PDB file of C-alpha atoms in Angstrom:
ATOM      1  CA  MET W1379      18.236   5.732  -5.993  1.00 36.00           C
ATOM      2  CA  THR W1380      20.388   4.214  -3.346  1.00 35.00           C
ATOM      3  CA  THR W1381      23.320   2.123  -3.552  1.00 32.00           C
ATOM      4  CA  PRO W1382      23.867  -1.126  -1.605  1.00 32.00           C
ATOM      5  CA  GLU W1383      26.205   0.163   0.686  1.00 31.00           C
ATOM      6  CA  ALA W1384      23.799   3.205   1.600  1.00 34.00           C
ATOM      7  CA  ALA W1385      20.753   1.188   1.765  1.00 32.00           C
ATOM      8  CA  THR W1386      22.338  -1.344   4.272  1.00 30.00           C
ATOM      9  CA  SER W1387      23.829   1.501   6.626  1.00 31.00           C
ATOM     10  CA  LYS W1388      20.162   3.142   6.903  1.00 33.00           C
ATOM     11  CA  PRO W1389      18.420   2.747  10.366  1.00 33.00           C
ATOM     12  CA  SER W1390      15.390  -0.087  10.455  1.00 34.00           C
ATOM     13  CA  ALA W1391      11.865   0.616   9.563  1.00 34.00           C
ATOM     14  CA  SER W1392      11.069   0.166  13.306  1.00 34.00           C
ATOM     15  CA  THR W1393      13.743   2.775  14.469  1.00 34.00           C
ATOM     16  CA  ALA W1394      12.130   4.881  11.940  1.00 36.00           C
ATOM     17  CA  ALA W1395       8.277   4.351  13.206  1.00 36.00           C
ATOM     18  CA  THR W1396       9.066   5.028  16.375  1.00 34.00           C
ATOM     19  CA  SER W1397      11.168   7.946  16.096  1.00 37.00           C
ATOM     20  CA  GLY W1398       8.508   9.562  13.389  1.00 37.00           C
ATOM     21  CA  THR W1399      11.743  10.805  11.399  1.00 37.00           C
ATOM     22  CA  SER W1400      13.036   9.788   8.300  1.00 38.00           C
ATOM     23  CA  ASP W1401      16.621   8.826   7.449  1.00 40.00           C
ATOM     24  CA  ALA W1402      17.259  11.786   5.687  1.00 38.00           C
ATOM     25  CA  ALA W1403      15.346  15.446   6.492  1.00 38.00           C
ATOM     26  CA  PRO W1404      13.500  16.590   3.352  1.00 39.00           C
ATOM     27  CA  GLY W1405      14.799  19.684   2.380  1.00 40.00           C
ATOM     28  CA  ARG W1406      12.824  22.522   1.607  1.00 38.00           C
ATOM     29  CA  GLY W1407      11.212  21.259  -1.574  1.00 39.00           C
ATOM     30  CA  GLY W1408      12.233  17.633  -0.704  1.00 44.00           C
ATOM     31  CA  SER W1409       9.378  16.546   0.791  1.00 46.00           C
ATOM     32  CA  LEU W1410       7.182  16.824  -2.721  1.00 51.00           C
ATOM     33  CA  GLY W1411       8.744  14.252  -3.868  1.00 80.00           C
ATOM     34  CA  PRO W1412       7.904  11.276  -1.686  1.00 81.00           C
ATOM     35  CA  VAL W1413       4.468  12.733  -1.423  1.00 81.00           C
ATOM     36  CA  GLY W1414       4.125  12.832  -5.378  1.00 84.00           C
ATOM     37  CA  LEU W1415       5.031   9.059  -5.274  1.00 85.00           C
ATOM     38  CA  VAL W1416       2.771   8.356  -2.192  1.00 84.00           C
ATOM     39  CA  LEU W1417      -0.226   9.880  -4.130  1.00 84.00           C
ATOM     40  CA  ALA W1418       0.806   8.537  -7.418  1.00 86.00           C
ATOM     41  CA  GLY W1419       0.690   5.186  -6.280  1.00 86.00           C
ATOM     42  CA  GLY W1420      -2.787   5.646  -4.522  1.00 84.00           C
ATOM     43  CA  LEU W1421      -4.140   6.553  -7.875  1.00 85.00           C
ATOM     44  CA  SER W1422      -2.701   3.387  -9.607  1.00 86.00           C
ATOM     45  CA  VAL W1423      -3.563   0.876  -7.176  1.00 83.00           C
ATOM     46  CA  GLN W1424      -7.639   2.215  -6.456  1.00 80.00           C
ATOM     47  CA  PHE W1425      -7.960   2.521 -10.285  1.00 85.00           C
ATOM     48  CA  GLY W1426      -6.591  -0.973 -10.742  1.00 85.00           C
ATOM     49  CA  GLY W1427      -8.614  -2.347  -8.208  1.00 81.00           C
ATOM     50  CA  ALA W1428     -11.822  -1.138 -10.015  1.00 82.00           C
ATOM     51  CA  LEU W1429     -10.428  -2.795 -13.001  1.00 85.00           C
ATOM     52  CA  ALA W1430     -10.079  -5.889 -10.708  1.00 85.00           C
ATOM     53  CA  VAL W1431     -13.835  -5.593  -9.345  1.00 82.00           C
ATOM     54  CA  SER W1432     -14.996  -5.649 -12.696  1.00 82.00           C
ATOM     55  CA  LEU W1433     -13.001  -8.353 -13.954  1.00 84.00           C
ATOM     56  CA  MET W1434     -14.150 -10.894 -10.942  1.00 87.00           C
ATOM     57  CA  PRO W1435     -17.105 -12.587 -12.335  1.00 85.00           C
ATOM     58  CA  ARG W1436     -14.282 -13.827 -15.094  1.00 85.00           C
ATOM     59  CA  ALA W1437     -11.946 -15.474 -13.071  1.00 85.00           C
ATOM     60  CA  GLY W1438     -13.186 -14.817  -9.445  1.00 88.00           C
ATOM     61  CA  ALA W1439     -11.009 -13.076  -6.494  1.00 88.00           C
ATOM     62  CA  LEU W1440      -8.257 -15.686  -5.917  1.00 90.00           C
ATOM     63  CA  GLY W1441      -7.739 -15.510  -9.484  1.00 90.00           C
ATOM     64  CA  ILE W1442      -7.201 -12.092  -9.812  1.00 89.00           C
ATOM     65  CA  VAL W1443      -5.278 -11.814  -7.043  1.00 90.00           C
ATOM     66  CA  THR W1444      -2.926 -14.670  -8.499  1.00 91.00           C
ATOM     67  CA  LEU W1445      -2.738 -12.681 -12.037  1.00 89.00           C
ATOM     68  CA  ARG W1446      -2.265  -9.895 -10.339  1.00 87.00           C
ATOM     69  CA  LEU W1447       0.682 -11.233  -8.191  1.00 92.00           C
ATOM     70  CA  ALA W1448       2.190 -13.489 -10.977  1.00 92.00           C
ATOM     71  CA  VAL W1449       2.388 -10.923 -13.539  1.00 89.00           C
ATOM     72  CA  ALA W1450       3.917  -8.141 -10.980  1.00 88.00           C
ATOM     73  CA  ALA W1451       6.574 -10.592  -9.969  1.00 93.00           C
ATOM     74  CA  ILE W1452       7.684 -11.504 -13.817  1.00 92.00           C
ATOM     75  CA  VAL W1453       7.872  -7.723 -14.841  1.00 89.00           C
ATOM     76  CA  LEU W1454       9.963  -6.835 -11.844  1.00 88.00           C
ATOM     77  CA  LEU W1455      12.102  -9.632 -12.176  1.00 93.00           C
ATOM     78  CA  VAL W1456      13.024  -8.806 -15.294  1.00 92.00           C
ATOM     79  CA  ILE W1457      12.987  -4.979 -14.912  1.00 87.00           C
ATOM     80  CA  CYS W1458      15.118  -5.374 -11.495  1.00 87.00           C
ATOM     81  CA  ARG W1459      16.840  -8.373 -12.082  1.00 90.00           C
ATOM     82  CA  PRO W1460      17.971  -8.593  -8.453  1.00 90.00           C
ATOM     83  CA  ARG W1461      21.034  -9.904  -7.058  1.00 87.00           C
ATOM     84  CA  LEU W1462      20.608 -13.256  -5.162  1.00 87.00           C
ATOM     85  CA  ARG W1463      24.011 -13.254  -3.578  1.00 86.00           C
ATOM     86  CA  GLY W1464      25.646 -11.193  -0.588  1.00 84.00           C
ATOM     87  CA  HIS W1465      22.504 -11.216   1.226  1.00 86.00           C
ATOM     88  CA  SER W1466      22.326 -11.781   4.984  1.00 90.00           C
ATOM     89  CA  ARG W1467      20.014 -14.307   6.637  1.00 91.00           C
ATOM     90  CA  THR W1468      18.219 -11.319   8.162  1.00 91.00           C
ATOM     91  CA  ASP W1469      17.801  -9.819   4.875  1.00 91.00           C
ATOM     92  CA  TRP W1470      16.030 -12.865   3.253  1.00 94.00           C
ATOM     93  CA  GLY W1471      13.717 -13.208   6.233  1.00 94.00           C
ATOM     94  CA  THR W1472      12.601  -9.691   5.780  1.00 93.00           C
ATOM     95  CA  VAL W1473      11.929 -10.367   2.308  1.00 94.00           C
ATOM     96  CA  LEU W1474      10.338 -13.415   3.315  1.00 95.00           C
ATOM     97  CA  VAL W1475       8.075 -11.485   6.092  1.00 95.00           C
ATOM     98  CA  PHE W1476       7.302  -8.818   3.046  1.00 95.00           C
ATOM     99  CA  GLY W1477       6.296 -11.612   0.760  1.00 95.00           C
ATOM    100  CA  VAL W1478       3.887 -13.180   3.000  1.00 96.00           C
ATOM    101  CA  THR W1479       2.545  -9.599   4.206  1.00 95.00           C
ATOM    102  CA  MET W1480       1.873  -8.695   0.759  1.00 92.00           C
ATOM    103  CA  GLY W1481       0.355 -12.131  -0.428  1.00 93.00           C
ATOM    104  CA  ALA W1482      -1.924 -11.886   2.530  1.00 95.00           C
ATOM    105  CA  MET W1483      -3.123  -8.191   2.332  1.00 93.00           C
ATOM    106  CA  ASN W1484      -3.985  -9.041  -1.438  1.00 90.00           C
ATOM    107  CA  GLY W1485      -5.943 -11.554  -0.686  1.00 92.00           C
ATOM    108  CA  LEU W1486      -7.890 -10.415   2.173  1.00 95.00           C
ATOM    109  CA  PHE W1487      -8.833  -6.987   0.294  1.00 91.00           C
ATOM    110  CA  TYR W1488     -10.178  -8.919  -2.803  1.00 89.00           C
ATOM    111  CA  GLN W1489     -11.962 -11.252  -0.637  1.00 92.00           C
ATOM    112  CA  ALA W1490     -13.855  -8.053   0.771  1.00 92.00           C
ATOM    113  CA  VAL W1491     -14.329  -6.470  -2.621  1.00 86.00           C
ATOM    114  CA  ASP W1492     -16.066  -9.760  -3.807  1.00 87.00           C
ATOM    115  CA  ARG W1493     -18.341  -9.008  -0.998  1.00 87.00           C
ATOM    116  CA  ILE W1494     -18.704  -5.282  -0.135  1.00 83.00           C
ATOM    117  CA  PRO W1495     -18.180  -2.266  -2.347  1.00 78.00           C
ATOM    118  CA  LEU W1496     -15.256  -0.960  -3.259  1.00 77.00           C
ATOM    119  CA  GLY W1497     -15.584   2.545  -1.171  1.00 74.00           C
ATOM    120  CA  PRO W1498     -16.560   1.059   2.078  1.00 77.00           C
ATOM    121  CA  ALA W1499     -13.719  -1.830   1.915  1.00 81.00           C
ATOM    122  CA  VAL W1500     -10.822   0.424   1.319  1.00 80.00           C
ATOM    123  CA  THR W1501     -12.532   2.374   4.139  1.00 77.00           C
ATOM    124  CA  LEU W1502     -12.401  -0.138   6.816  1.00 82.00           C
ATOM    125  CA  GLU W1503      -8.834  -1.088   5.355  1.00 84.00           C
ATOM    126  CA  VAL W1504      -7.336   2.045   5.742  1.00 79.00           C
ATOM    127  CA  LEU W1505      -7.783   1.660   9.797  1.00 78.00           C
ATOM    128  CA  GLY W1506      -4.836  -0.402   9.680  1.00 83.00           C
ATOM    129  CA  PRO W1507      -2.437   2.610   8.632  1.00 78.00           C
ATOM    130  CA  LEU W1508      -4.308   4.691  10.891  1.00 74.00           C
ATOM    131  CA  ALA W1509      -3.953   2.536  13.973  1.00 77.00           C
ATOM    132  CA  LEU W1510       0.011   2.380  12.949  1.00 77.00           C
ATOM    133  CA  SER W1511       0.370   6.190  12.672  1.00 71.00           C
ATOM    134  CA  VAL W1512      -0.937   6.504  16.341  1.00 71.00           C
ATOM    135  CA  VAL W1513       0.979   3.653  17.820  1.00 74.00           C
ATOM    136  CA  ALA W1514       3.661   4.531  15.871  1.00 70.00           C
ATOM    137  CA  SER W1515       4.529   8.066  16.157  1.00 66.00           C
ATOM    138  CA  ARG W1516       5.331   9.978  19.583  1.00 67.00           C
ATOM    139  CA  ARG W1517       4.369  13.271  18.459  1.00 71.00           C
ATOM    140  CA  ALA W1518       0.937  14.708  19.585  1.00 75.00           C
ATOM    141  CA  ILE W1519       0.194  16.153  16.373  1.00 78.00           C
ATOM    142  CA  ASN W1520      -0.201  13.059  14.563  1.00 73.00           C
ATOM    143  CA  PHE W1521      -2.954  11.863  16.745  1.00 79.00           C
ATOM    144  CA  VAL W1522      -4.502  14.992  15.571  1.00 82.00           C
ATOM    145  CA  TRP W1523      -4.241  14.463  12.607  1.00 79.00           C
ATOM    146  CA  ALA W1524      -5.113  10.494  12.824  1.00 78.00           C
ATOM    147  CA  GLY W1525      -8.591  10.893  14.338  1.00 82.00           C
ATOM    148  CA  LEU W1526      -9.305  13.879  11.971  1.00 82.00           C
ATOM    149  CA  ALA W1527      -8.586  11.017   9.355  1.00 78.00           C
ATOM    150  CA  LEU W1528     -10.531   8.386  11.212  1.00 78.00           C
ATOM    151  CA  ALA W1529     -13.691  11.026  11.561  1.00 82.00           C
ATOM    152  CA  GLY W1530     -13.576  11.052   7.714  1.00 77.00           C
ATOM    153  CA  VAL W1531     -13.123   7.557   7.288  1.00 74.00           C
ATOM    154  CA  PHE W1532     -16.314   6.308   9.241  1.00 76.00           C
ATOM    155  CA  LEU W1533     -17.921   9.476   7.660  1.00 75.00           C
ATOM    156  CA  LEU W1534     -17.575   7.733   4.382  1.00 66.00           C
ATOM    157  CA  GLY W1535     -18.844   4.785   6.037  1.00 64.00           C
ATOM    158  CA  GLY W1536     -22.090   6.486   6.550  1.00 64.00           C
ATOM    159  CA  GLY W1537     -21.500   6.931  10.065  1.00 61.00           C
ATOM    160  CA  GLY W1538     -21.546   3.055  10.459  1.00 62.00           C
ATOM    161  CA  PHE W1539     -20.945  -0.198   8.334  1.00 63.00           C
ATOM    162  CA  GLU W1540     -24.151  -2.416   9.482  1.00 66.00           C
ATOM    163  CA  SER W1541     -25.584  -3.037   6.738  1.00 68.00           C
ATOM    164  CA  LEU W1542     -22.784  -4.516   4.917  1.00 76.00           C
ATOM    165  CA  ASP W1543     -21.946  -8.090   4.608  1.00 85.00           C
ATOM    166  CA  PRO W1544     -19.994  -9.197   7.811  1.00 87.00           C
ATOM    167  CA  ALA W1545     -17.480 -11.311   6.020  1.00 91.00           C
ATOM    168  CA  GLY W1546     -17.051  -8.566   3.761  1.00 90.00           C
ATOM    169  CA  VAL W1547     -15.823  -6.183   6.752  1.00 87.00           C
ATOM    170  CA  ALA W1548     -14.170  -9.129   8.421  1.00 91.00           C
ATOM    171  CA  PHE W1549     -11.761  -9.689   5.384  1.00 94.00           C
ATOM    172  CA  ALA W1550     -11.414  -5.440   4.875  1.00 91.00           C
ATOM    173  CA  LEU W1551     -10.197  -5.087   8.393  1.00 90.00           C
ATOM    174  CA  SER W1552      -8.078  -8.030   8.368  1.00 95.00           C
ATOM    175  CA  ALA W1553      -6.474  -6.285   5.437  1.00 94.00           C
ATOM    176  CA  GLY W1554      -5.960  -2.984   7.114  1.00 91.00           C
ATOM    177  CA  ALA W1555      -3.964  -4.968   9.694  1.00 93.00           C
ATOM    178  CA  MET W1556      -1.481  -6.366   6.931  1.00 94.00           C
ATOM    179  CA  TRP W1557      -1.778  -3.284   5.543  1.00 88.00           C
ATOM    180  CA  ALA W1558       0.139  -1.919   8.606  1.00 89.00           C
ATOM    181  CA  ALA W1559       2.612  -4.637   8.401  1.00 92.00           C
ATOM    182  CA  TYR W1560       3.000  -4.184   4.896  1.00 88.00           C
ATOM    183  CA  ILE W1561       4.200  -0.370   5.672  1.00 84.00           C
ATOM    184  CA  VAL W1562       6.684  -1.399   7.927  1.00 88.00           C
ATOM    185  CA  PHE W1563       8.252  -4.290   6.312  1.00 91.00           C
ATOM    186  CA  SER W1564       7.977  -2.048   2.807  1.00 86.00           C
ATOM    187  CA  ALA W1565      10.420   0.576   4.586  1.00 84.00           C
ATOM    188  CA  ARG W1566      12.600  -2.244   6.063  1.00 90.00           C
ATOM    189  CA  THR W1567      13.251  -4.082   2.653  1.00 89.00           C
ATOM    190  CA  GLY W1568      13.669  -0.735   0.925  1.00 84.00           C
ATOM    191  CA  ARG W1569      16.430  -0.345   3.190  1.00 86.00           C
ATOM    192  CA  ARG W1570      18.167  -3.558   3.189  1.00 89.00           C
ATOM    193  CA  PHE W1571      17.919  -4.190  -0.633  1.00 88.00           C
ATOM    194  CA  PRO W1572      19.165  -1.944  -3.716  1.00 84.00           C
ATOM    195  CA  GLN W1573      16.428  -0.043  -5.721  1.00 80.00           C
ATOM    196  CA  ALA W1574      13.308  -1.851  -5.961  1.00 82.00           C
ATOM    197  CA  ASP W1575      15.361  -5.426  -5.845  1.00 90.00           C
ATOM    198  CA  GLY W1576      13.878  -6.465  -2.531  1.00 90.00           C
ATOM    199  CA  LEU W1577      10.258  -5.790  -3.827  1.00 88.00           C
ATOM    200  CA  ALA W1578      10.896  -8.025  -6.772  1.00 92.00           C
ATOM    201  CA  LEU W1579      11.942 -10.667  -4.700  1.00 94.00           C
ATOM    202  CA  ALA W1580       9.336 -10.729  -1.917  1.00 94.00           C
ATOM    203  CA  MET W1581       6.565 -10.297  -4.923  1.00 93.00           C
ATOM    204  CA  VAL W1582       8.126 -13.984  -6.358  1.00 95.00           C
ATOM    205  CA  VAL W1583       7.016 -15.157  -2.676  1.00 95.00           C
ATOM    206  CA  ALA W1584       3.682 -13.819  -2.191  1.00 94.00           C
ATOM    207  CA  ALA W1585       2.874 -15.039  -6.214  1.00 94.00           C
ATOM    208  CA  VAL W1586       4.421 -18.700  -5.436  1.00 95.00           C
ATOM    209  CA  LEU W1587       2.345 -18.626  -2.182  1.00 93.00           C
ATOM    210  CA  PHE W1588      -1.143 -17.655  -3.808  1.00 91.00           C
ATOM    211  CA  LEU W1589      -0.297 -19.778  -7.398  1.00 93.00           C
ATOM    212  CA  PRO W1590      -2.143 -23.137  -5.801  1.00 93.00           C
ATOM    213  CA  LEU W1591      -5.022 -21.020  -4.729  1.00 92.00           C
ATOM    214  CA  GLY W1592      -5.903 -19.256  -8.152  1.00 90.00           C
ATOM    215  CA  ILE W1593      -5.328 -22.746  -9.507  1.00 92.00           C
ATOM    216  CA  ALA W1594      -7.721 -24.138  -7.467  1.00 91.00           C
ATOM    217  CA  GLU W1595     -10.676 -21.569  -7.373  1.00 89.00           C
ATOM    218  CA  SER W1596     -10.313 -20.175 -11.568  1.00 87.00           C
ATOM    219  CA  GLY W1597      -8.466 -23.270 -13.227  1.00 86.00           C
ATOM    220  CA  THR W1598      -7.892 -22.801 -16.956  1.00 87.00           C
ATOM    221  CA  LYS W1599     -10.061 -19.605 -16.724  1.00 88.00           C
ATOM    222  CA  LEU W1600      -6.950 -18.206 -15.921  1.00 86.00           C
ATOM    223  CA  LEU W1601      -5.758 -18.799 -19.213  1.00 87.00           C
ATOM    224  CA  ASP W1602      -8.349 -16.920 -21.253  1.00 88.00           C
ATOM    225  CA  PRO W1603      -6.641 -14.536 -23.343  1.00 90.00           C
ATOM    226  CA  VAL W1604      -8.862 -11.581 -22.335  1.00 88.00           C
ATOM    227  CA  VAL W1605      -8.637 -12.653 -18.553  1.00 89.00           C
ATOM    228  CA  LEU W1606      -4.705 -12.229 -18.969  1.00 89.00           C
ATOM    229  CA  GLY W1607      -4.823  -8.779 -20.881  1.00 89.00           C
ATOM    230  CA  LEU W1608      -6.787  -7.635 -17.899  1.00 87.00           C
ATOM    231  CA  GLY W1609      -4.702  -9.153 -15.429  1.00 87.00           C
ATOM    232  CA  ALA W1610      -1.863  -8.204 -16.731  1.00 89.00           C
ATOM    233  CA  ALA W1611      -3.009  -4.449 -16.424  1.00 89.00           C
ATOM    234  CA  VAL W1612      -4.114  -4.969 -12.876  1.00 88.00           C
ATOM    235  CA  ALA W1613      -0.922  -6.166 -12.301  1.00 88.00           C
ATOM    236  CA  VAL W1614       0.908  -2.972 -13.448  1.00 88.00           C
ATOM    237  CA  MET W1615      -1.628  -0.708 -12.048  1.00 89.00           C
ATOM    238  CA  SER W1616      -2.342  -1.942  -8.620  1.00 83.00           C
ATOM    239  CA  SER W1617       1.485  -3.885  -7.730  1.00 80.00           C
ATOM    240  CA  VAL W1618       4.149  -2.904 -10.009  1.00 83.00           C
ATOM    241  CA  LEU W1619       3.657   0.783 -10.039  1.00 87.00           C
ATOM    242  CA  PRO W1620       2.363   1.668  -6.625  1.00 85.00           C
ATOM    243  CA  TYR W1621       4.429  -0.431  -4.589  1.00 78.00           C
ATOM    244  CA  THR W1622       7.588   0.581  -6.459  1.00 81.00           C
ATOM    245  CA  LEU W1623       6.795   4.278  -5.641  1.00 86.00           C
ATOM    246  CA  GLU W1624       5.747   3.433  -2.071  1.00 80.00           C
ATOM    247  CA  LEU W1625       8.960   1.687  -1.390  1.00 77.00           C
ATOM    248  CA  LEU W1626      11.119   4.536  -2.944  1.00 81.00           C
ATOM    249  CA  ALA W1627       8.692   7.323  -0.935  1.00 84.00           C
ATOM    250  CA  LEU W1628       8.884   5.301   2.284  1.00 78.00           C
ATOM    251  CA  ARG W1629      12.842   5.682   2.350  1.00 78.00           C
ATOM    252  CA  ARG W1630      12.379   9.345   2.391  1.00 80.00           C
ATOM    253  CA  MET W1631       8.922   9.561   4.772  1.00 78.00           C
ATOM    254  CA  PRO W1632       8.360   8.434   8.281  1.00 76.00           C
ATOM    255  CA  ALA W1633       5.961   5.807   8.135  1.00 70.00           C
ATOM    256  CA  PRO W1634       3.979   7.823  10.802  1.00 69.00           C
ATOM    257  CA  THR W1635       3.259  10.435   8.116  1.00 73.00           C
ATOM    258  CA  PHE W1636       3.158   7.748   5.117  1.00 75.00           C
ATOM    259  CA  ALA W1637       0.613   5.682   7.375  1.00 68.00           C
ATOM    260  CA  ILE W1638      -1.566   8.855   7.779  1.00 71.00           C
ATOM    261  CA  MET W1639      -1.447   9.654   4.145  1.00 72.00           C
ATOM    262  CA  MET W1640      -3.188   6.163   3.457  1.00 70.00           C
ATOM    263  CA  SER W1641      -6.201   7.802   4.616  1.00 68.00           C
ATOM    264  CA  LEU W1642      -6.471   9.381   0.787  1.00 72.00           C
ATOM    265  CA  GLU W1643      -6.930   6.054   0.006  1.00 75.00           C
ATOM    266  CA  PRO W1644     -10.985   5.843   0.299  1.00 73.00           C
ATOM    267  CA  ALA W1645     -11.519   8.929  -1.468  1.00 74.00           C
ATOM    268  CA  ILE W1646      -9.687   7.855  -4.525  1.00 77.00           C
ATOM    269  CA  ALA W1647     -11.381   4.278  -4.050  1.00 76.00           C
ATOM    270  CA  ALA W1648     -14.896   6.716  -4.303  1.00 72.00           C
ATOM    271  CA  THR W1649     -13.611   8.513  -7.265  1.00 74.00           C
ATOM    272  CA  ALA W1650     -12.328   5.022  -8.799  1.00 77.00           C
ATOM    273  CA  GLY W1651     -15.792   3.852  -8.140  1.00 73.00           C
ATOM    274  CA  PHE W1652     -17.661   6.491  -9.738  1.00 70.00           C
ATOM    275  CA  LEU W1653     -15.628   6.594 -12.618  1.00 72.00           C
ATOM    276  CA  VAL W1654     -15.239   2.752 -13.657  1.00 70.00           C
ATOM    277  CA  LEU W1655     -18.311   1.251 -11.528  1.00 68.00           C
ATOM    278  CA  ASP W1656     -20.234   3.658 -11.889  1.00 68.00           C
ATOM    279  CA  GLN W1657     -21.353   4.460  -8.056  1.00 64.00           C
ATOM    280  CA  ALA W1658     -21.953   8.025  -7.324  1.00 65.00           C
ATOM    281  CA  LEU W1659     -20.962  10.058  -4.262  1.00 61.00           C
ATOM    282  CA  ASN W1660     -23.572  11.644  -1.757  1.00 68.00           C
ATOM    283  CA  ALA W1661     -23.006  14.827   0.127  1.00 75.00           C
ATOM    284  CA  MET W1662     -21.636  12.966   3.426  1.00 74.00           C
ATOM    285  CA  GLU W1663     -19.220  11.023   1.110  1.00 68.00           C
ATOM    286  CA  ALA W1664     -17.642  14.397  -0.259  1.00 72.00           C
ATOM    287  CA  ALA W1665     -17.630  15.409   2.988  1.00 78.00           C
ATOM    288  CA  ALA W1666     -15.864  12.841   4.286  1.00 74.00           C
ATOM    289  CA  ILE W1667     -13.124  12.838   1.082  1.00 73.00           C
ATOM    290  CA  ALA W1668     -12.686  16.492   2.911  1.00 78.00           C
ATOM    291  CA  LEU W1669     -11.755  15.118   6.141  1.00 80.00           C
ATOM    292  CA  VAL W1670      -9.447  12.593   5.231  1.00 76.00           C
ATOM    293  CA  ILE W1671      -7.486  14.964   2.512  1.00 73.00           C
ATOM    294  CA  ALA W1672      -7.178  17.505   5.237  1.00 78.00           C
ATOM    295  CA  ALA W1673      -5.541  15.186   7.602  1.00 76.00           C
ATOM    296  CA  SER W1674      -3.317  14.037   5.176  1.00 70.00           C
ATOM    297  CA  MET W1675      -1.974  17.621   4.167  1.00 70.00           C
ATOM    298  CA  GLY W1676      -2.081  18.514   7.697  1.00 74.00           C
ATOM    299  CA  ALA W1677       0.400  15.392   8.702  1.00 69.00           C
ATOM    300  CA  VAL W1678       2.573  16.705   5.191  1.00 64.00           C
ATOM    301  CA  ARG W1679       2.535  20.165   5.965  1.00 68.00           C
ATOM    302  CA  THR W1680       3.723  19.082   9.833  1.00 68.00           C
ATOM    303  CA  GLN W1681       6.773  16.971   8.423  1.00 62.00           C
ATOM    304  CA  THR W1682       7.715  19.439   6.399  1.00 57.00           C
ATOM    305  CA  ARG W1683       8.376  21.792   8.808  1.00 62.00           C
ATOM    306  CA  ARG W1684       9.861  19.599  10.810  1.00 59.00           C
ATOM    307  CA  GLY W1685      12.285  18.782   8.519  1.00 55.00           C
ATOM    308  CA  ARG W1686      12.839  22.163   7.543  1.00 57.00           C
ATOM    309  CA  ALA W1687      13.515  22.794  11.294  1.00 56.00           C
ATOM    310  CA  MET W1688      15.909  19.697  11.608  1.00 54.00           C
ATOM    311  CA  GLY W1689      17.684  21.404   8.364  1.00 54.00           C
ATOM    312  CA  THR W1690      17.911  24.669   9.789  1.00 56.00           C
ATOM    313  CA  ALA W1691      19.311  23.433  13.258  1.00 55.00           C
ATOM    314  CA  ALA W1692      21.664  21.600  11.426  1.00 53.00           C
TER     315      ALA W1692
END
């Protein structure tokens, strides 16, 4: 964890994203830390998403999003007890935008999985981080990894998405755009606030924005004990754990590398869909998983080599 002084003295996320460097070069084994955090966060969020899909018939998409954000906000406030004083107007602006982005990303994605299967929804959504990795990175090799991951993404979609509900596709693509913005503002928030304070405050913003929508759609269904219990589990698995882990990872991993690693999400989602929702994988989907894993491993290997080279030069 960083101290407040260290957090505020770090360069902005936009600088890290465009330069392709992290604020601290990883050591020989240091890169395994952020990589492990990203993988753990991905597993948590996708299995939480599968649980949320199974809960939607009880409370609706907006109701589940509201429960997820509200419970996550309460848990993070209790754990983090964020300090409200001593922050600049820019700090608060960053948290506000991060919260709006987080809420929009969740709402759009859950509207997507309410209309199309989980695997294709995540496959389309991950195009946002992939686009970020290409735009933000100045290293030619990252274009190779992004292209390989993109091939896997479309292969996982069966070579096309024509059979899917158009509204669901539009929601998933819009969620992907918000996911790319989430990566940027998560990194920026992590550098402006100590520990997970900024995440807790941003989660409150997202929860407040969605509360009227959830009440309007689901009403008293949100008070059902089963819905509350499963909604709390979704909140912990899909928000509290992954967002905290990703925020910590982005303090030590450049945004382009993080964005390419997000191409693992369709593979994790397909696995979660198989185990939780009984959605089987075919040979093409298995090949797609191999491609996105290869792309992510390549991105991590490139970053590790660069970190070692920087450490040797220093």
